[in-house]
């Protein structure tokens, strides 16, 4: 739990007058009567490239469109930068790129430039580039120029191109002040990677900056893979954005479902998440179109996903492509599907194999010798949308191949199947608040003989770009149901996780965490996740809510080792709920308890990038005088009452 968010207040819970006890709303808790184990994996994260989640979000590359991959349209975020009387032209050049994977590059033809009036190209970042004082940024680019003789470009002069230096600077859009600059010398006729560091001094914190690369004399240069990285979480080279990782860590997640979602499937088979094209040096990653209407740099490739898990000390839930893409394209089960199944086996080996295996060795070559832990593999995503009916056969083929080689892996299905019994079934729920409330007991009477359930995507969808308090109340009501039934619902992950709140950043409304280039905030729903993840418990205990009213939801768990009881009460009504709480089966309780409350004045209350902490949890200490007491729960509130027993 993030420190510093909680006001600490000491109040007394009051003893219930016996005359009122009969009609009062009450919660009877049999502390010594566990009904089920709480799944230790219950809450996790679901992720995909949507809403600029990685590029422009968690993957903190500051240069937008750093690689000009095949199929990218016109240059959008790269524009001419010409100072004084300099003259230059910027274009995409076909067939001159630095690698087979990246056959295109940015051509900068400078026909007039001097030290005082240089020319080149600039990049506007992801809705700006964040600059902070006293900060080091790690940069690099690939470049080449003409080596000898007269260049084909008549405007450049022979002998000038070779050895031309490139100056890279971070410049404020409004003031024109340079926050940091570095010069890299001597381009040659061959593609080569150049590295530099930009170190800011007293530059004020701001997001309205751009990166500019200039040369001081006439020449033609080609550029690609221009990159600039800020400091990262745990200082991992090319790791994740610090503020966003801190927010994820505060949720106490247990797993990361990766890499999607629709992003795994792609609109077309050729646009699926082809993991083998996302590993190794950036220069070998061709980039690919995502179904969310923009291309992915694939900087967040398979190894980066796994390292993200490692940084949070959580497990991957590895979703493998399963032969279905969203434009109703599928691969027939049988021989045609075999290469895809093999790809999935290779992917599992890449994640888990020793360095003595083919793909484990490849992972070691990519910089991570140790295998990653893996217990769950998911076959596809939302395959009920495949109208061909091929999922049964496809799932069975993957299931058999994976079980044969990795008998201990749990194989998750994304739609009901008949030919084999899946270990786990992934069910998705995107709901208006009323449905989250009315369906909060969805799993109370569910069949316990079928597969275990993974609620791999779910959310109450009220408010955008991030959910409001009404959504958080709906989420919390729904979570009480998952928690009560976590013998069956073994895992759950809210989706989507991230949204860049800038205009054009959002493709899917109602996302847990919002951000721009500089800052981020958690929605009320985010805080509901933090509360439920932080006070999970190990066992569900028997409890009965009587006269709770139509919008009150509860779930009670205990931690058998620490002897803590966690009473979760969601009061989604506009009136306060004074609840008579009666604990049985305990020798003693209290005398102090912790009450953490997330609440607001109206269901529409929310957090925004400009007002990020309007709705945050508040912590109080309350005195508990015995096993029977009344606790008042505020209108529109999500509460965790933690008691020692
Ligand atoms: O979370 C957004 C999308 O919703 C996911 O990509 C997809 O699996 C679901 O339909």
Coordinates of C-alpha atoms in Angstrom, one line a residue, residues 220-640:
X220 CA 22.9 13.8 -46.4
X221 CA 22.4 11.6 -43.4
X222 CA 20.1 8.7 -42.8
X223 CA 18.7 8.0 -39.3
X224 CA 16.8 5.2 -37.6
X225 CA 16.0 3.9 -34.2
X226 CA 16.5 7.2 -32.5
X227 CA 16.0 6.5 -28.8
X228 CA 16.0 8.4 -25.5
X229 CA 15.3 6.7 -22.2
X230 CA 14.7 8.4 -18.8
X231 CA 15.7 6.6 -15.6
X232 CA 13.7 3.4 -15.1
X233 CA 12.1 1.3 -12.4
X234 CA 14.8 -0.5 -10.4
X235 CA 17.3 1.0 -12.9
X236 CA 16.7 -1.8 -15.3
X237 CA 18.3 -0.8 -18.6
X238 CA 15.4 0.0 -21.0
X239 CA 13.1 -1.0 -18.2
X240 CA 9.7 0.5 -17.2
X241 CA 8.4 3.9 -16.2
X242 CA 8.9 4.4 -12.5
X243 CA 5.6 6.0 -11.4
X244 CA 3.5 3.5 -13.3
X245 CA 5.5 0.5 -11.9
X246 CA 5.1 1.9 -8.4
X247 CA 1.3 2.1 -8.9
X248 CA 1.3 -1.5 -10.1
X249 CA 3.4 -2.7 -7.1
X250 CA 0.9 -1.0 -4.7
X251 CA -1.8 -3.3 -6.1
X252 CA 0.0 -6.3 -4.7
X253 CA -0.6 -8.3 -7.9
X254 CA 0.3 -11.9 -8.2
X255 CA 0.5 -12.3 -11.9
X256 CA 0.6 -10.5 -15.3
X257 CA -1.6 -11.9 -18.1
X258 CA 0.4 -11.1 -21.3
X259 CA 0.4 -10.0 -24.1
X260 CA -3.4 -9.5 -24.6
X261 CA -6.2 -9.3 -25.3
X262 CA -7.0 -8.5 -28.9
X263 CA -3.3 -7.5 -29.2
X264 CA -2.4 -11.1 -29.0
X265 CA -4.7 -12.0 -31.9
X266 CA -4.4 -9.1 -34.2
X267 CA -7.0 -8.2 -36.8
X268 CA -5.3 -10.6 -39.2
X269 CA -3.1 -13.6 -38.8
X270 CA -0.2 -11.7 -40.2
X271 CA -0.7 -9.1 -37.5
X272 CA -0.7 -11.4 -34.5
X273 CA 1.8 -10.9 -31.7
X274 CA 4.6 -12.9 -33.3
X275 CA 6.8 -13.2 -30.2
X276 CA 9.9 -14.3 -32.2
X277 CA 9.9 -10.9 -33.9
X278 CA 9.8 -9.1 -30.6
X279 CA 13.1 -10.4 -29.1
X280 CA 16.7 -9.5 -29.5
X281 CA 18.3 -6.2 -30.6
X282 CA 15.8 -3.5 -31.6
X283 CA 17.3 -3.5 -35.1
X284 CA 15.9 -7.0 -35.6
X285 CA 12.3 -6.1 -34.5
X286 CA 10.3 -5.1 -37.5
X287 CA 7.5 -3.5 -35.4
X288 CA 3.9 -4.5 -36.1
X289 CA 0.4 -3.1 -36.5
X290 CA -1.9 -3.5 -33.5
X291 CA -5.7 -3.9 -33.7
X292 CA -5.9 -0.7 -31.7
X293 CA -5.2 1.4 -34.8
X294 CA -1.5 2.2 -34.2
X295 CA 1.7 0.4 -34.7
X296 CA 3.7 -1.1 -31.9
X297 CA 7.4 -0.5 -31.7
X298 CA 7.7 -3.9 -30.0
X299 CA 10.2 -2.4 -27.6
X300 CA 8.0 -4.1 -25.1
X301 CA 8.8 -7.6 -26.5
X302 CA 8.5 -11.0 -24.9
X303 CA 11.6 -10.7 -22.7
X304 CA 10.6 -7.2 -21.5
X305 CA 7.2 -8.6 -20.5
X306 CA 8.9 -11.3 -18.5
X307 CA 11.3 -8.8 -16.9
X308 CA 8.3 -6.7 -16.0
X309 CA 7.0 -9.7 -14.0
X310 CA 10.4 -10.1 -12.5
X311 CA 10.6 -6.5 -11.4
X312 CA 7.2 -6.9 -9.6
X313 CA 8.1 -10.4 -8.3
X314 CA 5.0 -11.8 -9.9
X315 CA 4.3 -14.7 -12.4
X316 CA 3.5 -14.4 -16.0
X317 CA 0.3 -15.9 -17.3
X318 CA 1.5 -16.5 -20.8
X319 CA -1.2 -16.2 -23.5
X320 CA 0.0 -17.9 -26.7
X321 CA -1.4 -17.2 -30.1
X322 CA -3.9 -19.9 -30.9
X323 CA -4.7 -19.7 -34.7
X324 CA -7.5 -17.1 -34.6
X325 CA -7.4 -13.4 -35.5
X326 CA -10.3 -11.0 -35.2
X327 CA -11.3 -10.6 -38.8
X328 CA -12.7 -14.1 -38.6
X329 CA -9.4 -15.7 -39.8
X330 CA -8.5 -19.0 -38.4
X331 CA -6.1 -21.9 -38.9
X332 CA -7.7 -25.3 -39.2
X333 CA -6.8 -27.7 -36.4
X334 CA -4.5 -30.5 -37.6
X335 CA -1.4 -30.2 -39.7
X336 CA -2.0 -26.5 -40.6
X337 CA -2.0 -25.6 -37.0
X338 CA 1.2 -27.5 -36.1
X339 CA 3.7 -24.6 -36.8
X340 CA 1.6 -22.4 -34.5
X341 CA 1.6 -25.0 -31.7
X342 CA 5.3 -25.4 -32.2
X343 CA 5.7 -21.6 -31.9
X344 CA 3.9 -21.8 -28.5
X345 CA 6.1 -24.6 -27.3
X346 CA 9.1 -22.6 -28.3
X347 CA 7.7 -19.6 -26.5
X348 CA 7.3 -21.6 -23.3
X349 CA 10.9 -22.9 -23.7
X350 CA 12.1 -19.3 -24.2
X351 CA 10.4 -18.3 -20.9
X352 CA 11.3 -21.4 -18.8
X353 CA 14.0 -23.4 -20.5
X354 CA 17.6 -23.7 -19.2
X355 CA 20.4 -22.2 -21.2
X356 CA 21.1 -25.7 -22.6
X357 CA 17.8 -25.6 -24.5
X358 CA 17.5 -24.0 -27.9
X359 CA 15.2 -21.2 -26.9
X360 CA 16.5 -20.9 -23.3
X361 CA 19.9 -20.3 -24.9
X362 CA 18.3 -17.6 -27.1
X363 CA 16.9 -15.9 -24.0
X364 CA 20.4 -16.1 -22.4
X365 CA 21.8 -14.5 -25.5
X366 CA 19.2 -11.7 -25.2
X367 CA 20.6 -11.0 -21.7
X368 CA 18.6 -13.1 -19.2
X369 CA 20.3 -16.4 -18.4
X370 CA 17.9 -17.5 -15.6
X371 CA 14.6 -19.1 -16.6
X372 CA 11.3 -17.5 -15.5
X373 CA 8.7 -19.3 -13.3
X374 CA 5.6 -20.2 -15.3
X375 CA 2.5 -22.2 -14.2
X376 CA -0.3 -20.9 -16.5
X377 CA -0.5 -20.8 -20.2
X378 CA -3.6 -19.4 -21.9
X379 CA -4.6 -20.6 -25.4
X380 CA -5.8 -17.6 -27.4
X381 CA -8.2 -14.9 -26.3
X382 CA -12.0 -14.7 -26.4
X383 CA -12.2 -17.5 -28.9
X384 CA -16.0 -17.6 -28.6
X385 CA -15.9 -14.9 -31.3
X386 CA -14.4 -17.4 -33.8
X387 CA -17.6 -18.2 -35.7
X388 CA -16.0 -21.1 -37.5
X389 CA -16.3 -23.2 -34.4
X390 CA -12.7 -24.3 -34.6
X391 CA -11.7 -23.5 -31.1
X392 CA -12.6 -26.9 -29.6
X393 CA -10.1 -28.6 -32.0
X394 CA -7.5 -25.9 -31.7
X395 CA -7.6 -25.9 -27.9
X396 CA -7.3 -29.7 -27.8
X397 CA -4.3 -29.7 -30.1
X398 CA -2.5 -27.1 -28.0
X399 CA -3.6 -28.7 -24.7
X400 CA -2.2 -32.1 -25.7
X401 CA 1.1 -30.8 -27.0
X402 CA 1.7 -28.6 -24.0
X403 CA 0.7 -31.3 -21.5
X404 CA 2.9 -33.8 -23.2
X405 CA 6.0 -31.6 -22.8
X406 CA 5.0 -29.6 -19.7
X407 CA 2.6 -31.8 -17.7
X408 CA 2.7 -29.4 -14.7
X409 CA 1.5 -26.4 -16.7
X410 CA -2.2 -25.3 -16.2
X411 CA -3.7 -24.8 -19.6
X412 CA -6.4 -22.1 -19.7
X413 CA -9.2 -22.1 -22.3
X414 CA -10.8 -18.8 -23.4
X415 CA -14.2 -20.3 -24.4
X416 CA -16.0 -23.5 -23.3
X417 CA -14.7 -26.6 -25.0
X418 CA -15.9 -30.2 -25.0
X419 CA -13.2 -32.5 -26.3
X420 CA -10.9 -32.0 -23.3
X421 CA -11.6 -30.6 -19.9
X422 CA -9.6 -27.4 -19.5
X423 CA -7.8 -26.8 -16.3
X424 CA -9.1 -23.2 -16.1
X425 CA -11.6 -21.2 -18.1
X426 CA -11.1 -17.5 -18.8
X427 CA -14.4 -15.5 -18.5
X428 CA -14.7 -11.8 -19.3
X429 CA -17.1 -9.2 -17.9
X430 CA -17.4 -5.6 -19.0
X431 CA -20.4 -4.2 -17.1
X432 CA -22.4 -1.1 -16.3
X433 CA -22.5 -0.5 -12.6
X434 CA -26.0 -1.8 -12.2
X435 CA -24.9 -5.2 -13.5
X436 CA -21.9 -5.3 -11.3
X437 CA -24.2 -4.8 -8.3
X438 CA -27.0 -7.1 -9.4
X439 CA -24.6 -9.8 -10.5
X440 CA -22.2 -9.6 -7.5
X441 CA -23.3 -13.1 -6.4
X442 CA -22.6 -14.5 -9.9
X443 CA -20.3 -17.3 -8.6
X444 CA -22.1 -18.0 -5.3
X445 CA -23.9 -21.0 -6.7
X446 CA -21.7 -21.8 -9.6
X447 CA -20.8 -25.4 -10.5
X448 CA -17.7 -26.6 -8.6
X449 CA -17.1 -29.7 -10.9
X450 CA -16.1 -27.8 -14.0
X451 CA -12.8 -26.0 -14.7
X452 CA -11.5 -23.4 -12.3
X453 CA -12.3 -19.8 -13.3
X454 CA -10.0 -17.1 -14.3
X455 CA -11.8 -13.7 -14.7
X456 CA -9.1 -12.6 -17.1
X457 CA -10.8 -9.3 -18.1
X458 CA -13.4 -7.4 -16.2
X459 CA -14.4 -3.9 -15.3
X460 CA -17.4 -1.7 -14.4
X461 CA -17.5 0.8 -17.2
X462 CA -18.7 4.2 -15.8
X463 CA -16.6 7.3 -16.6
X464 CA -13.8 7.9 -19.1
X465 CA -10.9 7.9 -19.7
X466 CA -10.8 6.4 -16.2
X467 CA -13.6 5.0 -14.1
X468 CA -15.4 7.1 -11.5
X469 CA -16.6 6.3 -7.9
X470 CA -19.8 4.6 -9.2
X471 CA -17.6 2.2 -11.2
X472 CA -15.3 1.6 -8.2
X473 CA -18.3 0.7 -6.1
X474 CA -19.5 -1.7 -8.8
X475 CA -16.0 -3.2 -9.0
X476 CA -15.8 -3.6 -5.2
X477 CA -19.2 -5.2 -5.1
X478 CA -18.2 -7.6 -7.8
X479 CA -14.8 -8.3 -6.1
X480 CA -16.7 -9.3 -2.9
X481 CA -18.3 -12.0 -5.0
X482 CA -15.0 -13.2 -6.5
X483 CA -13.3 -13.2 -3.1
X484 CA -16.1 -15.2 -1.5
X485 CA -15.9 -17.7 -4.3
X486 CA -12.1 -17.8 -4.7
X487 CA -12.0 -21.6 -4.3
X488 CA -13.5 -21.5 -7.8
X489 CA -12.4 -18.1 -9.1
X490 CA -8.6 -18.6 -8.7
X491 CA -7.5 -15.5 -10.6
X492 CA -8.9 -12.2 -11.8
X493 CA -7.5 -9.2 -13.6
X494 CA -9.1 -5.9 -14.3
X495 CA -8.8 -4.5 -17.9
X496 CA -7.6 -2.4 -19.5
X497 CA -4.9 -1.3 -17.1
X498 CA -3.6 1.9 -18.7
X499 CA -4.6 5.0 -20.7
X500 CA -2.7 7.9 -22.0
X501 CA -5.2 10.7 -21.3
X502 CA -4.0 13.0 -24.1
X503 CA -6.4 13.6 -27.0
X504 CA -6.2 10.6 -29.3
X505 CA -4.6 8.4 -26.6
X506 CA -7.6 6.4 -25.7
X507 CA -9.2 3.6 -27.8
X508 CA -11.1 2.0 -25.0
X509 CA -12.9 4.0 -22.3
X510 CA -12.7 3.1 -18.6
X511 CA -9.1 2.3 -17.9
X512 CA -7.6 1.8 -14.4
X513 CA -4.6 4.2 -14.5
X514 CA -4.3 7.4 -16.4
X515 CA -1.1 9.4 -17.3
X516 CA 0.5 11.9 -19.6
X517 CA 4.2 12.3 -20.4
X518 CA 5.0 13.6 -16.9
X519 CA 2.6 12.3 -14.3
X520 CA 0.0 9.6 -13.6
X521 CA -2.9 8.9 -11.3
X522 CA -5.0 6.0 -10.1
X523 CA -8.8 6.1 -10.7
X524 CA -11.2 5.2 -7.8
X525 CA -11.3 1.7 -9.3
X526 CA -7.5 1.6 -9.0
X527 CA -7.8 2.3 -5.3
X528 CA -10.5 -0.4 -5.0
X529 CA -8.0 -2.8 -6.5
X530 CA -5.3 -1.6 -4.1
X531 CA -7.6 -2.2 -1.1
X532 CA -8.7 -5.7 -2.2
X533 CA -5.2 -6.7 -3.1
X534 CA -3.6 -5.4 0.1
X535 CA -6.1 -7.1 2.5
X536 CA -6.6 -10.5 0.8
X537 CA -6.5 -13.0 3.6
X538 CA -5.9 -16.7 3.3
X539 CA -9.4 -18.2 4.1
X540 CA -12.9 -17.1 3.5
X541 CA -14.9 -17.3 6.7
X542 CA -18.6 -17.9 7.1
X543 CA -20.6 -14.7 7.3
X544 CA -24.3 -13.7 7.0
X545 CA -25.5 -10.3 6.0
X546 CA -29.0 -9.5 7.2
X547 CA -31.1 -6.5 6.3
X548 CA -28.1 -5.0 4.6
X549 CA -30.2 -3.1 2.1
X550 CA -30.1 -3.3 -1.7
X551 CA -26.7 -1.8 -2.2
X552 CA -24.6 -3.2 0.6
X553 CA -22.1 -6.0 -0.2
X554 CA -19.7 -7.9 2.1
X555 CA -17.0 -10.4 2.1
X556 CA -15.0 -11.6 5.1
X557 CA -11.6 -13.4 5.1
X558 CA -9.0 -14.1 7.7
X559 CA -5.3 -14.6 7.7
X560 CA -4.7 -17.7 9.7
X561 CA -1.0 -16.9 10.4
X562 CA -1.3 -13.3 11.5
X563 CA -4.7 -13.8 13.1
X564 CA -6.1 -10.8 11.2
X565 CA -9.7 -10.6 10.1
X566 CA -10.6 -8.6 7.0
X567 CA -14.2 -7.4 6.8
X568 CA -14.9 -5.8 3.4
X569 CA -18.1 -3.7 3.3
X570 CA -19.2 -1.9 0.1
X571 CA -21.9 0.6 0.8
X572 CA -23.0 1.8 -2.7
X573 CA -26.1 3.7 -1.4
X574 CA -26.5 7.4 -0.7
X575 CA -27.2 6.7 3.0
X576 CA -24.7 5.7 5.7
X577 CA -24.9 2.0 6.7
X578 CA -24.6 1.4 10.4
X579 CA -23.9 -2.3 10.5
X580 CA -24.1 -4.5 13.7
X581 CA -21.1 -6.8 13.5
X582 CA -21.1 -9.9 15.6
X583 CA -18.1 -12.1 15.7
X584 CA -18.4 -15.6 17.0
X585 CA -15.7 -18.3 17.6
X586 CA -13.1 -15.9 18.9
X587 CA -11.6 -15.7 22.3
X588 CA -10.7 -12.1 22.1
X589 CA -10.8 -9.3 19.5
X590 CA -9.1 -5.9 19.2
X591 CA -8.9 -3.7 21.2
X592 CA -8.0 -1.5 18.2
X593 CA -8.9 -2.1 14.6
X594 CA -8.0 -0.4 11.3
X595 CA -10.7 1.0 9.0
X596 CA -9.7 2.0 5.5
X597 CA -12.3 3.8 3.5
X598 CA -12.5 5.0 -0.1
X599 CA -15.5 7.2 -0.5
X600 CA -16.9 10.4 -2.1
X601 CA -19.8 12.7 -2.0
X602 CA -21.4 11.5 -5.3
X603 CA -21.0 8.4 -7.5
X604 CA -19.7 10.7 -10.2
X605 CA -16.7 11.9 -8.1
X606 CA -13.5 10.9 -9.7
X607 CA -9.8 11.5 -10.1
X608 CA -8.2 13.2 -13.1
X609 CA -4.7 14.1 -14.3
X610 CA -5.4 17.6 -12.9
X611 CA -6.9 16.5 -9.7
X612 CA -5.4 13.0 -9.1
X613 CA -6.2 12.5 -5.4
X614 CA -9.8 13.6 -5.0
X615 CA -10.8 10.0 -4.1
X616 CA -8.1 8.1 -2.2
X617 CA -8.3 5.7 0.8
X618 CA -8.4 7.2 4.3
X619 CA -7.2 5.1 7.2
X620 CA -8.6 5.4 10.8
X621 CA -7.9 3.5 14.0
X622 CA -11.1 2.5 15.8
X623 CA -11.6 1.1 19.3
X624 CA -13.4 -2.3 19.3
X625 CA -15.0 -3.0 22.7
X626 CA -15.9 -6.6 22.2
X627 CA -17.1 -9.2 19.6
X628 CA -20.3 -7.3 19.1
X629 CA -20.2 -3.7 17.9
X630 CA -21.8 -1.3 15.4
X631 CA -19.7 0.3 12.7
X632 CA -21.1 3.0 10.5
X633 CA -20.0 2.8 6.8
X634 CA -20.2 6.1 4.9
X635 CA -22.4 6.7 1.9
X636 CA -20.8 5.7 -1.4
X637 CA -17.9 3.9 0.3
X638 CA -15.6 0.9 0.0
X639 CA -14.3 -0.2 3.4
X640 CA -11.8 -2.7 4.8

